[in-house]
Amino acid sequence: MSTVRRTASPRELRRLTIDRWRAEGSQGARITPHRALLSHRFPIRRMRSILILPVAYTLAIILFHREIVLLWSQVIRWSIELTDTYAQLGWTRTLGGLRLPMDMVWLDMSAGAPSPAQWWTCAAVTLFLALLSLGLPSRMLPIAYVLRVHAIVIAVSLLYFVLMPNSFTYSLSDHICMLLVMFLLLALLIPWIFALTYSVLGVTLANKALLTFLGVFFLLLFAPLHAFSHALVLHHGSLLYQPLLFLLMGVFPPLMAMVAFYSWAMTWPRGAA
Amino acid sequence: VNRSWCAFWLLVWLTQTPALGQSGANLVSAQSVSTVQRLTEPIPVALLLANPAGGLQSPLRTLLSACEYLLYLIVLLLASYMLRHYVFTLNRLFARQRHPYVDVDTATWPRITVFIAAHNEESVIEDSIAALLEVD
């Protein structure tokens, strides 16, 4: 500092003084930068810990996807026995969202068009939900919107089964197969999503690894149970509920779970990253 | 946002090809699931790229193919939008943040500069500026 003072020009000295005054607050207290001007450091070596986890999980899921699907089939078979449902379980080769052939569980359970009793019951419940959404107080508006979306989807399905009951192109087996394919693709995506949204922050490698493990482990365990719960709804309630299950109950619940895991991980102690 | 989301998933639902379950007639029983069977052969990727709706020819299939390409376009647009905002987020998190104003001592000012300190003076500021402009 003394070197600076000896060699500084009057203009530089003025600048140094202004800089000192700028950070000096009332009664000599130091003024910290406003939070709008704060930013995090991003050391380049952090790239290693960002990339290593998703790459490892991607390779593992691709290499062991048949074993994962086999595990799913075992869980579904256990669910079939537990619920004492008549069903057949097999194995098929299907196409994922990326048009890549993959082996997948094939569950065959009976589910047809709704009977008149099922249709009228569903219509009455849908009408009740729609009316209920109109009568809710304004502070419950989000719930009202959710109810309306559900009612609209079900109403379209009800209308479809009135007009063209025999031309519904989806079966229970298609639905379960599609759902499981989506879960497998989601399991591939989740480590990358966490890498890009959580691992970029200054958290420890243990935190990153734990969050990624929790997300993928939850998805792999949740997928067959979730799919079988859909199968039970379609089996007992008819294909009338397929659009609702696909549009609103398919990947939404696990995605909400991922958001919950992320929120929880943000509360973990950061440690020395 | 809700409407866009519902429309997006409705499009996904419409364009999912039921060709996924073509092997439904060749089921194995639950008892024999431990001996895993491959029931169908994969469809060549080139054929799928040429005809995403699964190789079936009909006006409905053509419409569904068009919907499928529209879906890909929507996904591309959403992905681009997400990428744009991800870059904004990274910039806010890690890039150097600048003052939204220029420091008095660092800016390059004209030889004669008049600073007007004003706060809640919308009713009189116009006259003040007019008076300053008339200064010779």
Coordinates of C-alpha atoms in Angstrom, one line a residue:
Chain A
M1 CA 0.0 0.0 0.0
S2 CA 2.9 2.3 0.8
T3 CA 4.2 1.7 -2.7
V4 CA 0.9 2.8 -4.1
R5 CA 1.0 6.0 -2.0
R6 CA 4.5 6.8 -3.2
T7 CA 3.8 6.3 -6.9
A8 CA 0.1 7.2 -7.1
S9 CA -0.8 10.2 -9.2
P10 CA -3.2 12.8 -7.6
R11 CA -6.0 11.4 -9.8
E12 CA -5.4 7.8 -8.5
L13 CA -5.2 9.0 -5.0
R14 CA -8.5 10.7 -5.4
R15 CA -9.9 7.5 -6.8
L16 CA -8.6 5.5 -3.8
T17 CA -10.1 8.0 -1.4
I18 CA -13.5 7.8 -3.1
D19 CA -13.4 4.0 -3.0
R20 CA -12.7 4.1 0.7
W21 CA -15.5 6.6 1.3
R22 CA -17.9 4.5 -0.8
A23 CA -17.6 1.5 1.5
E24 CA -17.7 3.7 4.6
G25 CA -21.1 4.0 6.3
S26 CA -22.5 5.8 9.3
Q27 CA -20.1 6.1 12.2
G28 CA -17.3 4.3 10.3
A29 CA -19.3 1.1 9.7
R30 CA -18.5 -0.8 6.6
I31 CA -21.2 -0.8 3.8
T32 CA -21.5 -4.3 2.4
P33 CA -22.4 -4.7 -1.3
H34 CA -26.1 -4.8 -2.0
R35 CA -27.4 -8.3 -2.5
A36 CA -28.4 -7.4 -6.1
L37 CA -24.6 -7.1 -6.8
L38 CA -23.5 -10.3 -5.1
S39 CA -22.6 -13.4 -7.1
H40 CA -21.2 -16.9 -6.5
R41 CA -17.8 -18.1 -7.5
F42 CA -17.6 -20.9 -10.1
P43 CA -14.2 -22.6 -10.0
I44 CA -13.6 -24.5 -13.3
R45 CA -12.7 -27.7 -11.3
R46 CA -16.4 -27.9 -10.3
M47 CA -17.2 -29.0 -13.8
R48 CA -15.8 -32.5 -12.9
S49 CA -18.3 -33.0 -10.0
I50 CA -21.1 -31.6 -12.2
L51 CA -20.4 -34.1 -15.0
I52 CA -19.3 -37.2 -13.3
L53 CA -22.6 -38.1 -11.6
P54 CA -25.0 -37.7 -14.6
V55 CA -22.5 -39.5 -16.9
A56 CA -22.2 -42.4 -14.5
Y57 CA -25.9 -42.7 -14.0
T58 CA -26.6 -42.5 -17.7
L59 CA -24.2 -45.2 -18.5
A60 CA -25.5 -47.4 -15.6
I61 CA -29.1 -47.0 -16.7
I62 CA -28.3 -47.7 -20.3
L63 CA -26.2 -50.7 -19.4
F64 CA -28.6 -52.2 -16.9
H65 CA -31.9 -51.1 -18.3
R66 CA -33.0 -54.7 -18.8
E67 CA -32.2 -55.5 -15.2
I68 CA -34.2 -52.4 -14.1
V69 CA -37.2 -53.5 -16.2
L70 CA -36.8 -57.0 -14.8
L71 CA -37.0 -55.5 -11.3
W72 CA -40.1 -53.6 -12.3
S73 CA -41.7 -56.8 -13.6
Q74 CA -40.9 -58.5 -10.2
V75 CA -42.5 -55.6 -8.3
I76 CA -45.6 -55.7 -10.6
R77 CA -45.9 -59.4 -10.2
W78 CA -45.7 -59.0 -6.4
S79 CA -48.4 -56.4 -6.7
I80 CA -50.6 -58.7 -8.8
E81 CA -50.3 -61.4 -6.2
L82 CA -50.9 -59.0 -3.3
T83 CA -54.1 -57.6 -4.8
D84 CA -55.2 -61.0 -6.1
T85 CA -55.9 -59.6 -9.6
Y86 CA -56.2 -61.7 -12.7
A87 CA -53.4 -60.4 -15.0
Q88 CA -50.7 -61.7 -17.3
L89 CA -47.2 -60.3 -17.3
G90 CA -44.8 -60.4 -20.2
W91 CA -42.0 -58.7 -21.9
T92 CA -42.0 -56.7 -25.1
R93 CA -39.7 -54.6 -27.2
T94 CA -41.0 -51.1 -27.6
L95 CA -39.9 -47.6 -28.7
G96 CA -39.1 -44.9 -26.3
G97 CA -39.7 -41.2 -26.8
L98 CA -36.3 -41.0 -28.6
R99 CA -37.4 -43.8 -30.9
L100 CA -34.9 -46.1 -29.4
P101 CA -35.9 -49.7 -29.1
M102 CA -36.0 -50.9 -25.5
D103 CA -37.3 -53.9 -23.7
M104 CA -40.2 -53.2 -21.4
V105 CA -42.8 -54.9 -19.1
W106 CA -46.0 -55.9 -20.8
L107 CA -49.0 -56.1 -18.4
D108 CA -52.2 -57.5 -19.7
M109 CA -55.3 -56.8 -17.5
S110 CA -58.8 -56.5 -18.7
A111 CA -60.1 -52.9 -19.1
G112 CA -62.8 -51.9 -21.5
A113 CA -65.2 -49.2 -22.3
P114 CA -67.3 -47.9 -19.4
S115 CA -70.6 -49.6 -18.5
P116 CA -73.6 -47.3 -18.3
A117 CA -73.4 -47.3 -14.5
Q118 CA -69.7 -46.4 -14.6
W119 CA -70.4 -43.7 -17.2
W120 CA -73.2 -42.1 -15.2
T121 CA -71.4 -42.3 -11.9
C122 CA -68.3 -40.6 -13.4
A123 CA -70.5 -38.0 -15.1
A124 CA -72.2 -37.2 -11.8
V125 CA -68.9 -36.9 -9.9
T126 CA -67.5 -34.7 -12.7
L127 CA -70.5 -32.4 -12.6
F128 CA -70.2 -32.2 -8.8
L129 CA -66.5 -31.3 -9.1
A130 CA -67.2 -28.7 -11.7
L131 CA -69.9 -27.1 -9.7
L132 CA -67.8 -27.3 -6.5
S133 CA -65.0 -25.5 -8.3
L134 CA -67.4 -22.6 -9.1
G135 CA -68.5 -22.4 -5.5
L136 CA -65.1 -22.3 -3.8
P137 CA -64.0 -19.0 -2.2
S138 CA -61.5 -16.9 -4.1
R139 CA -58.7 -17.8 -1.6
M140 CA -59.0 -21.4 -2.9
L141 CA -58.7 -20.5 -6.5
P142 CA -55.7 -22.8 -7.2
I143 CA -57.8 -25.8 -6.0
A144 CA -60.7 -24.6 -8.1
Y145 CA -58.4 -24.5 -11.2
V146 CA -57.1 -28.0 -10.5
L147 CA -60.7 -29.3 -10.1
R148 CA -61.7 -27.6 -13.4
V149 CA -58.8 -29.1 -15.3
H150 CA -59.7 -32.5 -14.0
A151 CA -63.4 -32.0 -14.8
I152 CA -62.6 -30.8 -18.4
V153 CA -60.3 -33.8 -19.1
I154 CA -62.9 -36.3 -17.8
A155 CA -65.7 -34.5 -19.6
V156 CA -63.9 -34.9 -22.9
S157 CA -63.3 -38.5 -22.1
L158 CA -67.0 -39.0 -21.2
L159 CA -68.0 -37.3 -24.5
Y160 CA -65.6 -39.5 -26.5
F161 CA -67.1 -42.7 -25.0
V162 CA -70.6 -41.6 -25.8
L163 CA -69.8 -40.8 -29.5
M164 CA -67.1 -43.4 -30.4
P165 CA -66.8 -46.0 -27.6
N166 CA -65.4 -48.6 -29.9
S167 CA -62.7 -46.5 -31.6
F168 CA -60.6 -45.7 -28.5
T169 CA -57.1 -46.6 -29.6
Y170 CA -55.5 -47.2 -26.2
S171 CA -55.6 -50.2 -24.0
L172 CA -54.5 -50.7 -20.5
S173 CA -51.4 -52.5 -21.7
D174 CA -50.4 -49.6 -24.0
H175 CA -50.9 -47.2 -21.2
I176 CA -48.8 -49.0 -18.7
C177 CA -46.1 -49.6 -21.3
M178 CA -46.0 -46.0 -22.3
L179 CA -45.9 -44.9 -18.6
L180 CA -43.0 -47.2 -17.8
V181 CA -41.1 -46.0 -20.9
M182 CA -41.6 -42.4 -19.7
F183 CA -40.3 -43.3 -16.3
L184 CA -37.2 -44.9 -17.7
L185 CA -36.5 -41.8 -19.8
L186 CA -37.2 -39.6 -16.8
A187 CA -34.7 -41.6 -14.8
L188 CA -32.1 -40.9 -17.5
L189 CA -33.0 -37.2 -17.4
I190 CA -33.1 -36.6 -13.7
P191 CA -29.3 -36.8 -13.0
W192 CA -28.7 -34.2 -15.7
I193 CA -31.5 -31.9 -14.4
F194 CA -30.0 -32.1 -10.9
A195 CA -26.5 -31.6 -12.3
L196 CA -27.6 -28.4 -14.2
T197 CA -29.7 -27.0 -11.3
Y198 CA -28.1 -28.2 -8.1
S199 CA -24.5 -29.4 -8.8
V200 CA -23.6 -26.1 -10.3
L201 CA -24.0 -24.5 -6.9
G202 CA -21.3 -24.6 -4.3
V203 CA -22.4 -27.7 -2.4
T204 CA -20.3 -30.7 -1.4
L205 CA -19.9 -33.8 -3.7
A206 CA -21.7 -35.8 -1.0
N207 CA -24.8 -33.6 -1.2
K208 CA -24.8 -33.9 -5.0
A209 CA -24.4 -37.6 -4.9
L210 CA -27.1 -38.1 -2.3
L211 CA -29.7 -35.9 -4.1
T212 CA -29.0 -37.7 -7.4
F213 CA -29.2 -41.1 -5.8
L214 CA -32.5 -40.2 -4.0
G215 CA -34.1 -39.0 -7.2
V216 CA -33.1 -42.0 -9.3
F217 CA -33.8 -44.5 -6.5
F218 CA -37.2 -43.1 -5.8
L219 CA -38.1 -43.1 -9.5
L220 CA -37.0 -46.7 -10.1
L221 CA -39.0 -47.9 -7.1
F222 CA -42.0 -45.6 -7.6
A223 CA -42.4 -46.5 -11.3
P224 CA -43.8 -50.0 -11.1
L225 CA -46.0 -49.2 -8.1
H226 CA -47.4 -46.1 -9.8
A227 CA -48.0 -48.0 -13.0
F228 CA -49.8 -50.8 -11.2
S229 CA -52.0 -48.3 -9.4
H230 CA -53.0 -47.0 -12.8
A231 CA -53.7 -50.5 -14.0
L232 CA -56.0 -51.1 -11.0
V233 CA -57.9 -47.8 -11.7
L234 CA -58.3 -48.8 -15.4
H235 CA -59.2 -52.4 -14.5
H236 CA -61.9 -51.5 -12.0
G237 CA -63.0 -48.1 -13.4
S238 CA -62.7 -48.7 -17.2
L239 CA -60.7 -46.9 -19.9
L240 CA -62.7 -43.8 -19.2
Y241 CA -59.9 -42.6 -16.8
Q242 CA -57.0 -43.3 -19.2
P243 CA -56.8 -39.7 -20.5
L244 CA -56.9 -38.3 -16.9
L245 CA -54.3 -40.7 -15.7
F246 CA -52.0 -40.0 -18.7
L247 CA -52.4 -36.2 -18.7
L248 CA -52.5 -35.4 -15.1
M249 CA -51.4 -38.4 -13.0
G250 CA -48.6 -39.7 -15.2
V251 CA -45.3 -38.0 -14.8
F252 CA -46.7 -35.1 -12.7
P253 CA -46.5 -36.9 -9.3
P254 CA -42.8 -38.0 -9.7
L255 CA -41.9 -34.6 -11.0
M256 CA -43.4 -33.0 -7.9
A257 CA -41.4 -35.5 -5.9
M258 CA -38.2 -34.4 -7.6
V259 CA -39.1 -30.8 -6.8
A260 CA -39.6 -31.8 -3.2
F261 CA -36.2 -33.6 -3.1
Y262 CA -34.5 -30.6 -4.6
S263 CA -36.1 -28.3 -2.1
W264 CA -35.0 -30.6 0.7
A265 CA -31.5 -30.7 -0.7
M266 CA -31.3 -26.9 -0.7
T267 CA -31.7 -27.0 3.1
W268 CA -28.8 -29.4 3.7
P269 CA -25.7 -27.9 5.2
R270 CA -23.4 -26.7 2.4
G271 CA -20.2 -27.7 4.1
A272 CA -16.9 -26.9 2.4
A273 CA -17.7 -27.3 -1.3
Chain B
V1 CA -49.5 -21.4 -18.5
N2 CA -51.9 -24.1 -17.4
R3 CA -53.7 -24.0 -20.7
S4 CA -50.4 -24.4 -22.6
W5 CA -49.4 -27.3 -20.4
C6 CA -52.7 -29.1 -20.9
A7 CA -52.6 -28.5 -24.6
F8 CA -49.0 -29.8 -24.7
W9 CA -49.8 -33.0 -22.9
L10 CA -53.0 -33.5 -24.9
L11 CA -50.9 -33.3 -28.0
V12 CA -48.5 -35.9 -26.5
W13 CA -51.4 -38.1 -25.7
L14 CA -52.8 -37.8 -29.2
T15 CA -49.6 -38.5 -30.9
Q16 CA -48.4 -41.5 -28.9
T17 CA -48.6 -44.3 -31.4
P18 CA -50.5 -47.3 -30.3
A19 CA -48.0 -49.4 -32.2
L20 CA -46.2 -49.7 -28.9
G21 CA -48.5 -52.6 -27.9
Q22 CA -48.5 -54.6 -31.1
S23 CA -47.1 -57.6 -29.3
G24 CA -50.1 -57.8 -27.0
A25 CA -51.3 -61.0 -28.6
N26 CA -48.1 -62.9 -27.7
L27 CA -48.3 -62.7 -23.9
V28 CA -46.5 -64.9 -21.5
S29 CA -48.1 -65.8 -18.2
A30 CA -47.1 -64.4 -14.9
Q31 CA -45.6 -67.8 -13.9
S32 CA -43.1 -67.7 -16.8
V33 CA -42.0 -64.1 -16.5
S34 CA -38.7 -65.2 -15.0
T35 CA -37.6 -66.6 -18.4
V36 CA -37.7 -63.3 -20.2
Q37 CA -38.7 -63.4 -23.9
R38 CA -38.2 -61.0 -26.6
L39 CA -41.5 -61.0 -28.4
T40 CA -41.0 -58.6 -31.3
E41 CA -38.2 -57.4 -33.4
P42 CA -37.3 -53.7 -33.3
I43 CA -38.5 -51.5 -36.1
P44 CA -35.7 -50.0 -38.2
V45 CA -34.9 -46.4 -37.1
A46 CA -34.8 -45.3 -40.7
L47 CA -38.3 -46.4 -41.3
L48 CA -39.5 -44.6 -38.2
L49 CA -37.8 -41.4 -39.2
A50 CA -39.4 -41.5 -42.6
N51 CA -42.8 -42.2 -41.0
P52 CA -43.1 -41.4 -37.3
A53 CA -46.7 -42.6 -37.0
G54 CA -45.7 -46.2 -37.3
G55 CA -45.9 -47.1 -40.9
L56 CA -49.8 -47.1 -41.2
Q57 CA -51.2 -45.2 -44.2
S58 CA -54.5 -43.4 -43.7
P59 CA -55.8 -39.8 -43.5
L60 CA -55.9 -40.1 -39.8
R61 CA -52.3 -41.3 -39.7
T62 CA -51.2 -38.4 -41.9
L63 CA -52.9 -36.1 -39.5
L64 CA -51.2 -37.7 -36.6
S65 CA -47.9 -37.5 -38.3
A66 CA -48.4 -33.8 -38.8
C67 CA -49.4 -33.5 -35.1
E68 CA -46.3 -35.3 -34.1
Y69 CA -44.0 -33.0 -36.1
L70 CA -45.9 -30.1 -34.6
L71 CA -45.2 -31.6 -31.2
Y72 CA -41.5 -31.8 -31.9
L73 CA -41.6 -28.1 -33.0
I74 CA -43.3 -27.1 -29.7
V75 CA -40.8 -29.2 -27.7
L76 CA -38.0 -27.4 -29.6
L77 CA -39.4 -24.0 -28.9
L78 CA -39.9 -24.8 -25.2
A79 CA -36.4 -26.2 -25.0
S80 CA -35.0 -23.0 -26.6
Y81 CA -36.9 -20.8 -24.2
M82 CA -35.7 -22.9 -21.2
L83 CA -32.1 -22.7 -22.4
R84 CA -32.4 -18.9 -22.8
H85 CA -33.6 -18.6 -19.2
Y86 CA -31.0 -21.1 -17.9
V87 CA -28.3 -18.8 -19.4
F88 CA -29.9 -15.8 -17.6
T89 CA -29.9 -17.7 -14.4
L90 CA -26.3 -18.7 -14.7
N91 CA -25.4 -15.2 -15.5
R92 CA -27.1 -13.9 -12.4
L93 CA -25.6 -16.6 -10.2
F94 CA -22.0 -16.5 -11.3
A95 CA -21.3 -13.5 -13.5
R96 CA -20.1 -10.2 -12.2
Q97 CA -23.0 -8.0 -11.4
R98 CA -22.8 -4.3 -12.5
H99 CA -24.4 -1.2 -11.0
P100 CA -27.4 -0.1 -12.9
Y101 CA -26.0 3.4 -13.0
V102 CA -22.7 5.0 -13.9
D103 CA -20.4 6.3 -11.2
V104 CA -20.0 10.1 -11.3
D105 CA -16.2 9.9 -11.2
T106 CA -15.9 7.2 -13.9
A107 CA -18.3 8.4 -16.6
T108 CA -17.1 10.6 -19.4
W109 CA -19.1 13.8 -19.1
P110 CA -19.4 16.8 -21.4
R111 CA -17.2 19.8 -20.5
I112 CA -20.2 21.5 -18.9
T113 CA -22.6 19.2 -17.1
V114 CA -25.5 20.1 -14.9
F115 CA -26.7 17.6 -12.3
I116 CA -30.2 18.0 -11.0
A117 CA -30.9 16.3 -7.8
A118 CA -34.6 15.4 -7.9
H119 CA -37.0 13.3 -5.9
N120 CA -40.8 13.4 -6.1
E121 CA -40.5 16.7 -8.1
E122 CA -42.6 15.8 -11.1
S123 CA -44.7 18.9 -10.7
V124 CA -41.8 21.4 -10.8
I125 CA -39.0 19.5 -12.6
E126 CA -40.2 20.6 -16.1
D127 CA -39.9 24.3 -15.1
S128 CA -36.5 23.7 -13.6
I129 CA -35.1 22.0 -16.7
A130 CA -36.6 24.8 -18.9
A131 CA -35.0 27.4 -16.8
L132 CA -31.6 25.6 -17.0
L133 CA -31.9 25.4 -20.8
E134 CA -32.3 29.1 -20.9
V135 CA -29.1 29.8 -19.0
D136 CA -26.6 31.4 -21.3

